[in-house]
Amino acid sequence: MTLARLRVSLLLVVTLATLLHLVSGGGVSVVTQGVGVAALVAYLFTLSGQLNAMARGLLGVAGLVSILAIVILPSPAMLLFEAGGRFAFFATFVVALGMMRLPAYGSPLVRRCGQAMLLQPPGRRYPILSFGSILFGIILNIGVLNLFAAMIEKSNTLEAAQGRAWVREARQRRMMLALLRGFALAPLISPMGMGVAVVLSSIPEITWLELAPYVFFAAGLTFLIGWGVDYLTGPHPSADSTRVAPSLLPLARFSALLAAVVALVVLIALLLGVRLPVATLIGAPASALLWLAWQRRRLGHGGLPGAIATAHRKLPWLLSPSANEIVVLGAAGYLGHLCIALVDTQSLAPLLSILNTLGALNAVLAMLTVLGLAQLGVNPIVTVTLLAGLLPTLGIDGLPPVLIAASLMVGWALSLMSSPMTASMLILSRFTGVSTLHIGYRWNGRFLLATVPLLALWFACSPV
């Protein structure tokens, strides 16, 4: 067995054990969680020398905080065990959502959608490309940037710009920004997104239905501001009148497919009586296998044997690049769980007296904290996980948990659009040859100057 296959096998054990833990109860739940945590520890040992600086740093901090918990707390064993379960949950979430990429990467429908969006007239290109990247980002996650950025670079030629280099450069900037902003909004509005999983698992007293009005309004406002800034900053070169815009029917079909996946997740949540993030862990892999089976239906038996064989063959290729994502997200969840137990809220009384006077303005501070730390290289996953675990325990007057969750998710989305140190910026920089600082602050500067104050004002005045 190769090392890549061993890692996949351990991740599958983590996934299955975590799912059994979440849907079962009693002693079975404790045993399955223990199996998942043990497989996770073994998986982490196989990653020696494979992790980036952020992942290694978080693992180191997690180890130090674990030692601190052992020294300070009288009975730390159960706390560490539960924190390990949080790590396993987020690792399972990455694996479950990653399964959706298998059928998407080989789908003719995905390619037709990309071509249809890129070949739209300039006046319609931004909203369609941004909306499309939201939809594809729900399934492909960061893979949508690699896929669509490659399509943009391939289609955005001097010939297509009628020999005008300045038109080619303007199209590159406008299409890449539409792609980036749409991708950043995907985890904000998707019930299957990573942001929803983090805040709902950290703040169990709220539901997706309570959170949705806040995040959908913020996403809609951000989308409209982006569209407006794109239109006002232009430029608006004359379009080729001989070119006929392709049909958007493929995008409508993909939207229907995505709606079916979300409906399956919601149905699983209702039938099993579990929360939406848990239903996603079941619904996403099931949807991926059904989609793969449909693509291989001509092989017989409904395409299911072919789908399973494809998944078995391609899982090492699919999950190997996810190691850093698994470690960063899982370690952030682990640290968040430990820090809640280690922080003495009584010692925060002077700070709490100040925060109580601010009321809903604390939501603005939370959003700006996530956004500001991201500019310094602190991954939003880490900040959101820690603040989502800590802020609700402070009981700040005028700051309901749902407003905390929404503000943290919006800060996360804005970080993805602006921070020059995120993976999304590095991908766009690689395709465009433009520095991440230039993309984040020059290309996106006017948009951020308009968006951040308006979102801050909305959170400050939000009805609670």
Short mmCIF file of C-alpha atoms in Angstrom, two decimals:
data_model
loop_
_atom_site.label_atom_id
_atom_site.label_comp_id
_atom_site.label_asym_id
_atom_site.label_seq_id
_atom_site.Cartn_x
_atom_site.Cartn_y
_atom_site.Cartn_z
CA MET A 1 0.00 0.00 0.00
CA THR A 2 1.38 3.39 -1.01
CA LEU A 3 1.61 6.25 1.47
CA ALA A 4 -1.06 8.21 -0.42
CA ARG A 5 -3.43 5.23 -0.28
CA LEU A 6 -2.69 4.76 3.44
CA ARG A 7 -3.61 8.40 4.10
CA VAL A 8 -6.86 8.03 2.19
CA SER A 9 -7.71 4.84 4.08
CA LEU A 10 -7.12 6.58 7.42
CA LEU A 11 -9.24 9.55 6.34
CA LEU A 12 -12.06 7.22 5.34
CA VAL A 13 -11.89 5.56 8.78
CA VAL A 14 -12.05 9.04 10.36
CA THR A 15 -15.04 9.92 8.17
CA LEU A 16 -17.03 6.76 8.81
CA ALA A 17 -16.30 6.75 12.55
CA THR A 18 -17.26 10.42 12.87
CA LEU A 19 -20.53 9.88 11.00
CA LEU A 20 -21.43 6.93 13.23
CA HIS A 21 -20.60 9.03 16.28
CA LEU A 22 -22.83 11.88 15.12
CA VAL A 23 -25.88 9.79 14.25
CA SER A 24 -25.65 7.20 17.06
CA GLY A 25 -25.81 7.59 20.81
CA GLY A 26 -24.70 6.11 24.09
CA GLY A 27 -21.64 3.91 24.37
CA VAL A 28 -21.50 3.29 20.62
CA SER A 29 -21.01 7.01 20.07
CA VAL A 30 -18.04 7.17 22.45
CA VAL A 31 -16.38 4.12 20.89
CA THR A 32 -16.78 5.37 17.32
CA GLN A 33 -15.45 8.79 18.27
CA GLY A 34 -12.44 7.12 19.85
CA VAL A 35 -11.79 5.13 16.67
CA GLY A 36 -12.05 8.31 14.60
CA VAL A 37 -9.65 10.25 16.83
CA ALA A 38 -7.13 7.37 16.80
CA ALA A 39 -7.25 7.19 12.98
CA LEU A 40 -6.86 10.96 12.82
CA VAL A 41 -3.73 10.90 14.99
CA ALA A 42 -2.27 8.17 12.75
CA TYR A 43 -3.11 10.28 9.67
CA LEU A 44 -1.35 13.32 11.12
CA PHE A 45 1.80 11.26 11.74
CA THR A 46 1.88 10.30 8.03
CA LEU A 47 1.98 14.00 7.07
CA SER A 48 5.48 14.61 8.44
CA GLY A 49 7.26 17.02 6.09
CA GLN A 50 4.16 17.56 3.92
CA LEU A 51 2.53 20.55 5.63
CA ASN A 52 2.93 24.27 4.99
CA ALA A 53 4.02 26.79 7.62
CA MET A 54 0.47 27.71 8.67
CA ALA A 55 -0.54 24.09 9.25
CA ARG A 56 2.66 23.26 11.13
CA GLY A 57 2.30 26.36 13.27
CA LEU A 58 -1.28 25.55 14.22
CA LEU A 59 -0.36 21.98 15.12
CA GLY A 60 2.45 23.30 17.30
CA VAL A 61 0.12 25.74 19.06
CA ALA A 62 -2.45 22.97 19.52
CA GLY A 63 0.20 20.83 21.18
CA LEU A 64 1.26 23.65 23.53
CA VAL A 65 -2.32 24.46 24.50
CA SER A 66 -2.96 20.75 25.13
CA ILE A 67 -0.01 20.66 27.53
CA LEU A 68 -1.35 23.80 29.20
CA ALA A 69 -4.75 22.13 29.64
CA ILE A 70 -3.13 19.06 31.20
CA VAL A 71 -1.19 21.22 33.65
CA ILE A 72 -4.02 23.60 34.62
CA LEU A 73 -7.19 21.51 34.57
CA PRO A 74 -7.87 18.83 37.19
CA SER A 75 -9.48 16.38 34.71
CA PRO A 76 -8.37 17.27 31.16
CA ALA A 77 -8.83 13.84 29.53
CA MET A 78 -12.48 14.30 28.48
CA LEU A 79 -11.83 17.84 27.25
CA LEU A 80 -8.94 16.68 25.07
CA PHE A 81 -11.04 13.77 23.79
CA GLU A 82 -13.90 16.10 22.83
CA ALA A 83 -11.47 18.53 21.19
CA GLY A 84 -10.08 15.62 19.17
CA GLY A 85 -13.63 14.87 18.09
CA ARG A 86 -13.95 18.46 16.83
CA PHE A 87 -10.75 18.01 14.81
CA ALA A 88 -12.17 14.80 13.33
CA PHE A 89 -15.48 16.51 12.50
CA PHE A 90 -13.80 19.21 10.42
CA ALA A 91 -11.52 16.68 8.73
CA THR A 92 -14.65 14.72 7.79
CA PHE A 93 -16.26 17.89 6.46
CA VAL A 94 -13.32 18.55 4.12
CA VAL A 95 -13.43 14.94 2.87
CA ALA A 96 -17.21 15.00 2.36
CA LEU A 97 -17.23 18.25 0.38
CA GLY A 98 -14.14 17.17 -1.55
CA MET A 99 -16.05 14.18 -2.89
CA MET A 100 -18.23 16.57 -4.91
CA ARG A 101 -15.21 17.55 -6.99
CA LEU A 102 -14.87 14.06 -8.48
CA PRO A 103 -17.89 14.21 -10.81
CA ALA A 104 -17.60 18.00 -11.32
CA TYR A 105 -14.08 17.98 -12.76
CA GLY A 106 -15.03 15.50 -15.46
CA SER A 107 -18.47 16.91 -16.21
CA PRO A 108 -19.22 18.23 -19.73
CA LEU A 109 -21.96 20.35 -18.13
CA VAL A 110 -19.36 22.21 -16.03
CA ARG A 111 -17.25 22.98 -19.11
CA ARG A 112 -20.26 24.21 -21.08
CA CYS A 113 -21.27 26.45 -18.17
CA GLY A 114 -17.80 27.98 -17.98
CA GLN A 115 -17.68 28.72 -21.70
CA ALA A 116 -21.20 30.19 -21.69
CA MET A 117 -20.36 32.55 -18.81
CA LEU A 118 -17.06 33.76 -20.24
CA LEU A 119 -18.48 34.55 -23.68
CA GLN A 120 -21.25 36.85 -22.44
CA PRO A 121 -21.30 40.53 -23.53
CA PRO A 122 -19.32 42.90 -21.25
CA GLY A 123 -22.47 44.36 -19.66
CA ARG A 124 -23.67 40.95 -18.50
CA ARG A 125 -20.35 39.24 -17.92
CA TYR A 126 -19.69 40.41 -14.34
CA PRO A 127 -23.02 39.39 -12.73
CA ILE A 128 -23.19 36.10 -14.63
CA LEU A 129 -19.56 35.13 -13.95
CA SER A 130 -19.81 36.19 -10.30
CA PHE A 131 -23.08 34.32 -9.80
CA GLY A 132 -21.70 31.28 -11.60
CA SER A 133 -18.58 31.19 -9.44
CA ILE A 134 -20.84 31.30 -6.36
CA LEU A 135 -22.67 28.21 -7.59
CA PHE A 136 -19.56 26.33 -8.63
CA GLY A 137 -17.72 27.39 -5.48
CA ILE A 138 -20.33 25.56 -3.42
CA ILE A 139 -19.29 22.27 -5.02
CA LEU A 140 -15.71 22.83 -6.19
CA ASN A 141 -14.57 25.08 -3.31
CA ILE A 142 -11.20 26.59 -4.21
CA GLY A 143 -11.06 24.36 -7.28
CA VAL A 144 -13.39 26.79 -9.03
CA LEU A 145 -10.57 29.36 -9.11
CA ASN A 146 -8.17 26.99 -10.86
CA LEU A 147 -10.83 25.84 -13.31
CA PHE A 148 -12.31 29.21 -14.27
CA ALA A 149 -9.05 31.19 -14.11
CA ALA A 150 -7.56 28.76 -16.64
CA MET A 151 -10.64 29.21 -18.85
CA ILE A 152 -10.36 33.01 -18.59
CA GLU A 153 -6.70 33.03 -19.57
CA LYS A 154 -7.38 30.71 -22.49
CA SER A 155 -10.32 32.72 -23.86
CA ASN A 156 -8.99 36.23 -23.15
CA THR A 157 -6.75 36.58 -26.19
CA LEU A 158 -5.64 39.59 -28.23
CA GLU A 159 -7.70 38.24 -31.11
CA ALA A 160 -10.82 38.19 -28.92
CA ALA A 161 -10.01 41.80 -27.91
CA GLN A 162 -9.68 42.77 -31.62
CA GLY A 163 -5.96 43.45 -31.17
CA ARG A 164 -6.46 45.95 -28.34
CA ALA A 165 -4.06 45.11 -25.51
CA TRP A 166 -5.74 47.52 -23.07
CA VAL A 167 -9.07 45.77 -23.66
CA ARG A 168 -7.47 42.40 -22.94
CA GLU A 169 -5.98 43.70 -19.68
CA ALA A 170 -9.27 45.29 -18.60
CA ARG A 171 -11.17 42.08 -19.33
CA GLN A 172 -8.64 40.09 -17.32
CA ARG A 173 -9.02 42.37 -14.31
CA ARG A 174 -12.82 42.49 -14.44
CA MET A 175 -13.33 38.76 -14.99
CA MET A 176 -10.79 37.74 -12.34
CA LEU A 177 -12.42 40.06 -9.79
CA ALA A 178 -15.88 38.72 -10.64
CA LEU A 179 -14.51 35.20 -10.14
CA LEU A 180 -12.80 36.07 -6.83
CA ARG A 181 -15.77 37.90 -5.32
CA GLY A 182 -18.22 35.19 -6.32
CA PHE A 183 -15.97 32.48 -4.88
CA ALA A 184 -15.68 34.42 -1.60
CA LEU A 185 -19.48 34.67 -1.29
CA ALA A 186 -20.06 30.92 -1.81
CA PRO A 187 -19.26 29.82 1.79
CA LEU A 188 -21.30 32.76 3.07
CA ILE A 189 -24.63 31.70 1.54
CA SER A 190 -24.28 27.95 1.06
CA PRO A 191 -25.95 25.78 3.71
CA MET A 192 -23.26 23.22 2.84
CA GLY A 193 -20.40 25.71 3.18
CA MET A 194 -17.43 25.62 5.51
CA GLY A 195 -18.44 28.89 7.14
CA VAL A 196 -21.85 27.53 8.08
CA ALA A 197 -20.28 24.36 9.47
CA VAL A 198 -17.85 26.32 11.65
CA VAL A 199 -20.36 28.77 13.15
CA LEU A 200 -23.24 26.30 13.60
CA SER A 201 -20.99 23.75 15.29
CA SER A 202 -19.46 26.46 17.51
CA ILE A 203 -22.79 28.20 18.29
CA PRO A 204 -25.29 25.31 18.56
CA GLU A 205 -28.13 27.51 19.83
CA ILE A 206 -28.76 28.99 16.36
CA THR A 207 -30.03 27.34 13.18
CA TRP A 208 -29.42 27.94 9.49
CA LEU A 209 -32.92 29.39 9.07
CA GLU A 210 -32.17 32.01 11.71
CA LEU A 211 -28.80 32.82 10.16
CA ALA A 212 -29.89 32.91 6.51
CA PRO A 213 -31.62 36.35 6.42
CA TYR A 214 -28.49 38.08 7.76
CA VAL A 215 -25.95 36.38 5.51
CA PHE A 216 -28.14 36.51 2.40
CA PHE A 217 -28.70 40.25 2.83
CA ALA A 218 -24.98 40.84 3.36
CA ALA A 219 -24.13 38.67 0.34
CA GLY A 220 -26.69 40.46 -1.83
CA LEU A 221 -25.39 43.86 -0.79
CA THR A 222 -21.79 42.79 -1.48
CA PHE A 223 -22.77 41.37 -4.89
CA LEU A 224 -24.54 44.57 -5.92
CA ILE A 225 -21.68 46.79 -4.76
CA GLY A 226 -19.22 44.67 -6.73
CA TRP A 227 -21.38 44.87 -9.84
CA GLY A 228 -21.76 48.63 -9.43
CA VAL A 229 -18.04 49.24 -8.93
CA ASP A 230 -17.25 47.05 -11.94
CA TYR A 231 -19.64 49.06 -14.11
CA LEU A 232 -18.47 52.47 -12.90
CA THR A 233 -14.76 51.73 -13.18
CA GLY A 234 -15.21 50.13 -16.63
CA PRO A 235 -13.92 50.61 -19.19
CA HIS A 236 -16.67 50.04 -21.77
CA PRO A 237 -15.10 49.23 -25.13
CA SER A 238 -17.35 48.61 -28.10
CA ALA A 239 -18.45 45.00 -28.30
CA ASP A 240 -18.15 42.77 -31.33
CA SER A 241 -21.61 43.06 -32.89
CA THR A 242 -21.11 39.90 -34.93
CA ARG A 243 -20.69 37.66 -31.88
CA VAL A 244 -23.81 35.95 -30.58
CA ALA A 245 -23.88 35.38 -26.81
CA PRO A 246 -24.18 31.67 -25.97
CA SER A 247 -27.23 30.30 -24.22
CA LEU A 248 -27.26 30.20 -20.43
CA LEU A 249 -29.28 26.98 -20.40
CA PRO A 250 -26.27 24.95 -19.14
CA LEU A 251 -26.05 27.29 -16.12
CA ALA A 252 -29.76 26.79 -15.45
CA ARG A 253 -29.26 23.01 -15.56
CA PHE A 254 -26.34 23.23 -13.16
CA SER A 255 -28.44 25.41 -10.82
CA ALA A 256 -31.13 22.70 -10.84
CA LEU A 257 -28.50 20.06 -10.06
CA LEU A 258 -27.18 22.11 -7.16
CA ALA A 259 -30.71 22.69 -5.86
CA ALA A 260 -31.25 18.91 -5.88
CA VAL A 261 -28.06 18.38 -3.83
CA VAL A 262 -29.12 20.98 -1.26
CA ALA A 263 -32.63 19.47 -1.14
CA LEU A 264 -31.12 16.04 -0.43
CA VAL A 265 -29.05 17.49 2.43
CA VAL A 266 -32.11 19.21 3.93
CA LEU A 267 -34.17 16.01 3.56
CA ILE A 268 -31.48 13.99 5.37
CA ALA A 269 -31.46 16.57 8.17
CA LEU A 270 -35.23 16.28 8.57
CA LEU A 271 -35.39 12.47 8.36
CA LEU A 272 -32.52 11.82 10.76
CA GLY A 273 -33.21 14.78 13.03
CA VAL A 274 -29.64 16.08 12.75
CA ARG A 275 -28.23 19.55 12.20
CA LEU A 276 -27.42 20.79 8.71
CA PRO A 277 -23.60 20.37 8.92
CA VAL A 278 -24.07 16.73 9.95
CA ALA A 279 -26.54 16.15 7.10
CA THR A 280 -23.96 17.64 4.71
CA LEU A 281 -21.45 14.98 5.77
CA ILE A 282 -23.89 12.35 4.50
CA GLY A 283 -25.54 14.17 1.61
CA ALA A 284 -22.41 15.46 -0.15
CA PRO A 285 -20.72 12.05 -0.67
CA ALA A 286 -24.08 10.46 -1.59
CA SER A 287 -24.70 13.19 -4.18
CA ALA A 288 -21.19 12.75 -5.57
CA LEU A 289 -21.68 9.01 -6.06
CA LEU A 290 -25.09 9.53 -7.69
CA TRP A 291 -23.65 12.14 -10.05
CA LEU A 292 -20.72 9.85 -10.92
CA ALA A 293 -23.14 6.97 -11.48
CA TRP A 294 -25.21 9.12 -13.86
CA GLN A 295 -22.06 9.95 -15.84
CA ARG A 296 -21.27 6.20 -16.10
CA ARG A 297 -24.81 4.91 -16.55
CA ARG A 298 -23.92 3.34 -19.93
CA LEU A 299 -21.58 0.92 -18.14
CA GLY A 300 -24.58 -0.92 -16.69
CA HIS A 301 -26.14 -1.47 -13.26
CA GLY A 302 -27.11 2.18 -13.14
CA GLY A 303 -23.45 3.21 -13.30
CA LEU A 304 -22.96 2.57 -9.57
CA PRO A 305 -20.11 0.01 -9.86
CA GLY A 306 -18.30 2.36 -12.23
CA ALA A 307 -18.83 5.28 -9.85
CA ILE A 308 -17.41 3.33 -6.90
CA ALA A 309 -14.41 2.17 -8.97
CA THR A 310 -13.73 5.76 -10.08
CA ALA A 311 -13.93 7.06 -6.54
CA HIS A 312 -11.56 4.34 -5.30
CA ARG A 313 -9.05 5.10 -8.05
CA LYS A 314 -9.10 8.90 -7.78
CA LEU A 315 -9.44 9.50 -4.05
CA PRO A 316 -5.65 9.68 -3.44
CA TRP A 317 -5.35 12.29 -6.20
CA LEU A 318 -8.35 14.18 -4.82
CA LEU A 319 -7.54 14.22 -1.11
CA SER A 320 -3.74 14.48 -1.08
CA PRO A 321 -3.75 18.26 -1.79
CA SER A 322 -6.31 18.72 1.03
CA ALA A 323 -3.89 17.86 3.84
CA ASN A 324 -3.14 21.48 4.73
CA GLU A 325 -6.82 22.41 4.59
CA ILE A 326 -7.71 19.50 6.87
CA VAL A 327 -5.01 20.38 9.41
CA VAL A 328 -5.69 24.14 9.46
CA LEU A 329 -9.46 23.78 9.82
CA GLY A 330 -9.25 20.85 12.25
CA ALA A 331 -6.56 22.41 14.43
CA ALA A 332 -8.55 25.66 14.57
CA GLY A 333 -11.59 23.75 15.79
CA TYR A 334 -9.47 21.85 18.30
CA LEU A 335 -7.95 25.07 19.66
CA GLY A 336 -11.33 26.78 19.83
CA HIS A 337 -12.74 23.98 21.97
CA LEU A 338 -9.77 24.07 24.36
CA CYS A 339 -9.65 27.85 24.63
CA ILE A 340 -13.30 28.06 25.68
CA ALA A 341 -12.53 25.80 28.64
CA LEU A 342 -9.25 27.52 29.52
CA VAL A 343 -10.42 31.14 29.35
CA ASP A 344 -11.78 32.37 32.67
CA THR A 345 -14.65 34.67 31.72
CA GLN A 346 -14.53 36.23 35.18
CA SER A 347 -11.10 37.64 34.41
CA LEU A 348 -12.60 39.37 31.38
CA ALA A 349 -14.97 41.46 33.51
CA PRO A 350 -13.24 44.82 32.76
CA LEU A 351 -13.34 44.10 29.04
CA LEU A 352 -16.93 42.86 29.26
CA SER A 353 -18.03 46.12 30.89
CA ILE A 354 -16.71 48.00 27.87
CA LEU A 355 -18.21 45.59 25.32
CA ASN A 356 -21.61 45.75 27.00
CA THR A 357 -21.81 49.47 26.27
CA LEU A 358 -21.24 48.81 22.54
CA GLY A 359 -24.10 46.36 22.01
CA ALA A 360 -24.50 45.45 18.32
CA LEU A 361 -21.33 47.38 17.47
CA ASN A 362 -19.47 44.33 18.76
CA ALA A 363 -20.60 42.55 15.60
CA VAL A 364 -18.80 45.22 13.57
CA LEU A 365 -15.69 44.76 15.71
CA ALA A 366 -15.85 40.99 15.18
CA MET A 367 -16.12 41.43 11.41
CA LEU A 368 -13.21 43.90 11.34
CA THR A 369 -11.10 41.65 13.58
CA VAL A 370 -11.42 38.74 11.16
CA LEU A 371 -10.74 41.04 8.20
CA GLY A 372 -7.81 42.85 9.83
CA LEU A 373 -6.01 39.74 11.10
CA ALA A 374 -6.35 38.15 7.65
CA GLN A 375 -4.27 41.01 6.20
CA LEU A 376 -1.50 39.96 8.62
CA GLY A 377 -1.63 36.35 7.49
CA VAL A 378 -3.90 34.86 10.17
CA ASN A 379 -6.23 32.44 8.38
CA PRO A 380 -9.90 33.48 8.81
CA ILE A 381 -10.72 29.88 9.75
CA VAL A 382 -8.65 30.29 12.90
CA THR A 383 -10.10 33.68 13.89
CA VAL A 384 -13.71 32.72 13.19
CA THR A 385 -13.43 29.44 15.08
CA LEU A 386 -11.94 31.08 18.16
CA LEU A 387 -14.32 34.06 18.23
CA ALA A 388 -17.38 31.91 17.50
CA GLY A 389 -16.54 29.79 20.51
CA LEU A 390 -15.67 32.66 22.85
CA LEU A 391 -18.03 35.58 22.11
CA PRO A 392 -21.35 33.82 22.86
CA THR A 393 -20.06 32.79 26.30
CA LEU A 394 -19.56 36.45 27.30
CA GLY A 395 -23.28 37.20 27.28
CA ILE A 396 -22.88 40.70 25.83
CA ASP A 397 -26.10 42.73 26.02
CA GLY A 398 -27.63 43.53 22.62
CA LEU A 399 -25.43 41.02 20.79
CA PRO A 400 -27.43 37.86 19.99
CA PRO A 401 -25.53 34.76 18.83
CA VAL A 402 -27.01 34.95 15.32
CA LEU A 403 -25.50 38.42 14.81
CA ILE A 404 -22.13 37.17 16.01
CA ALA A 405 -22.25 34.29 13.54
CA ALA A 406 -23.28 36.48 10.61
CA SER A 407 -20.62 39.11 11.26
CA LEU A 408 -17.87 36.50 11.53
CA MET A 409 -18.94 34.87 8.27
CA VAL A 410 -19.03 38.23 6.48
CA GLY A 411 -15.55 39.04 7.81
CA TRP A 412 -14.38 35.68 6.46
CA ALA A 413 -15.83 36.45 2.99
CA LEU A 414 -14.24 39.91 2.91
CA SER A 415 -10.90 38.38 3.91
CA LEU A 416 -10.98 36.05 0.93
CA MET A 417 -11.55 39.05 -1.34
CA SER A 418 -8.77 41.21 0.05
CA SER A 419 -6.00 39.48 1.98
CA PRO A 420 -2.87 39.03 -0.16
CA MET A 421 -1.91 35.98 1.92
CA THR A 422 -4.88 33.71 1.17
CA ALA A 423 -4.75 30.73 -1.17
CA SER A 424 -7.36 32.35 -3.43
CA MET A 425 -5.13 35.38 -4.04
CA LEU A 426 -2.09 33.20 -4.69
CA ILE A 427 -4.00 31.26 -7.34
CA LEU A 428 -5.16 34.40 -9.16
CA SER A 429 -1.64 35.86 -8.97
CA ARG A 430 -0.24 32.73 -10.58
CA PHE A 431 -2.64 32.95 -13.53
CA THR A 432 -2.46 36.71 -14.06
CA GLY A 433 1.18 37.42 -13.28
CA VAL A 434 -0.02 40.28 -11.03
CA SER A 435 1.12 40.44 -7.39
CA THR A 436 -1.34 39.54 -4.65
CA LEU A 437 -0.89 42.99 -3.11
CA HIS A 438 -1.89 44.61 -6.39
CA ILE A 439 -4.96 42.38 -6.76
CA GLY A 440 -6.08 42.78 -3.17
CA TYR A 441 -5.53 46.50 -2.68
CA ARG A 442 -5.29 48.14 -6.13
CA TRP A 443 -7.75 46.11 -8.18
CA ASN A 444 -10.09 45.66 -5.24
CA GLY A 445 -9.47 48.96 -3.43
CA ARG A 446 -12.56 50.90 -4.51
CA PHE A 447 -14.77 47.89 -3.90
CA LEU A 448 -13.48 47.45 -0.34
CA LEU A 449 -13.78 51.15 0.46
CA ALA A 450 -17.45 51.00 -0.53
CA THR A 451 -18.32 47.58 0.90
CA VAL A 452 -16.75 47.52 4.36
CA PRO A 453 -18.35 50.76 5.68
CA LEU A 454 -21.80 49.81 4.32
CA LEU A 455 -21.67 46.34 5.87
CA ALA A 456 -20.43 47.81 9.15
CA LEU A 457 -23.33 50.29 9.13
CA TRP A 458 -25.80 47.51 8.39
CA PHE A 459 -24.55 45.33 11.26
CA ALA A 460 -24.60 48.30 13.64
CA CYS A 461 -28.26 49.01 12.75
CA SER A 462 -29.46 45.42 12.28
CA PRO A 463 -32.73 44.47 13.97
CA VAL A 464 -32.16 41.81 16.63
#
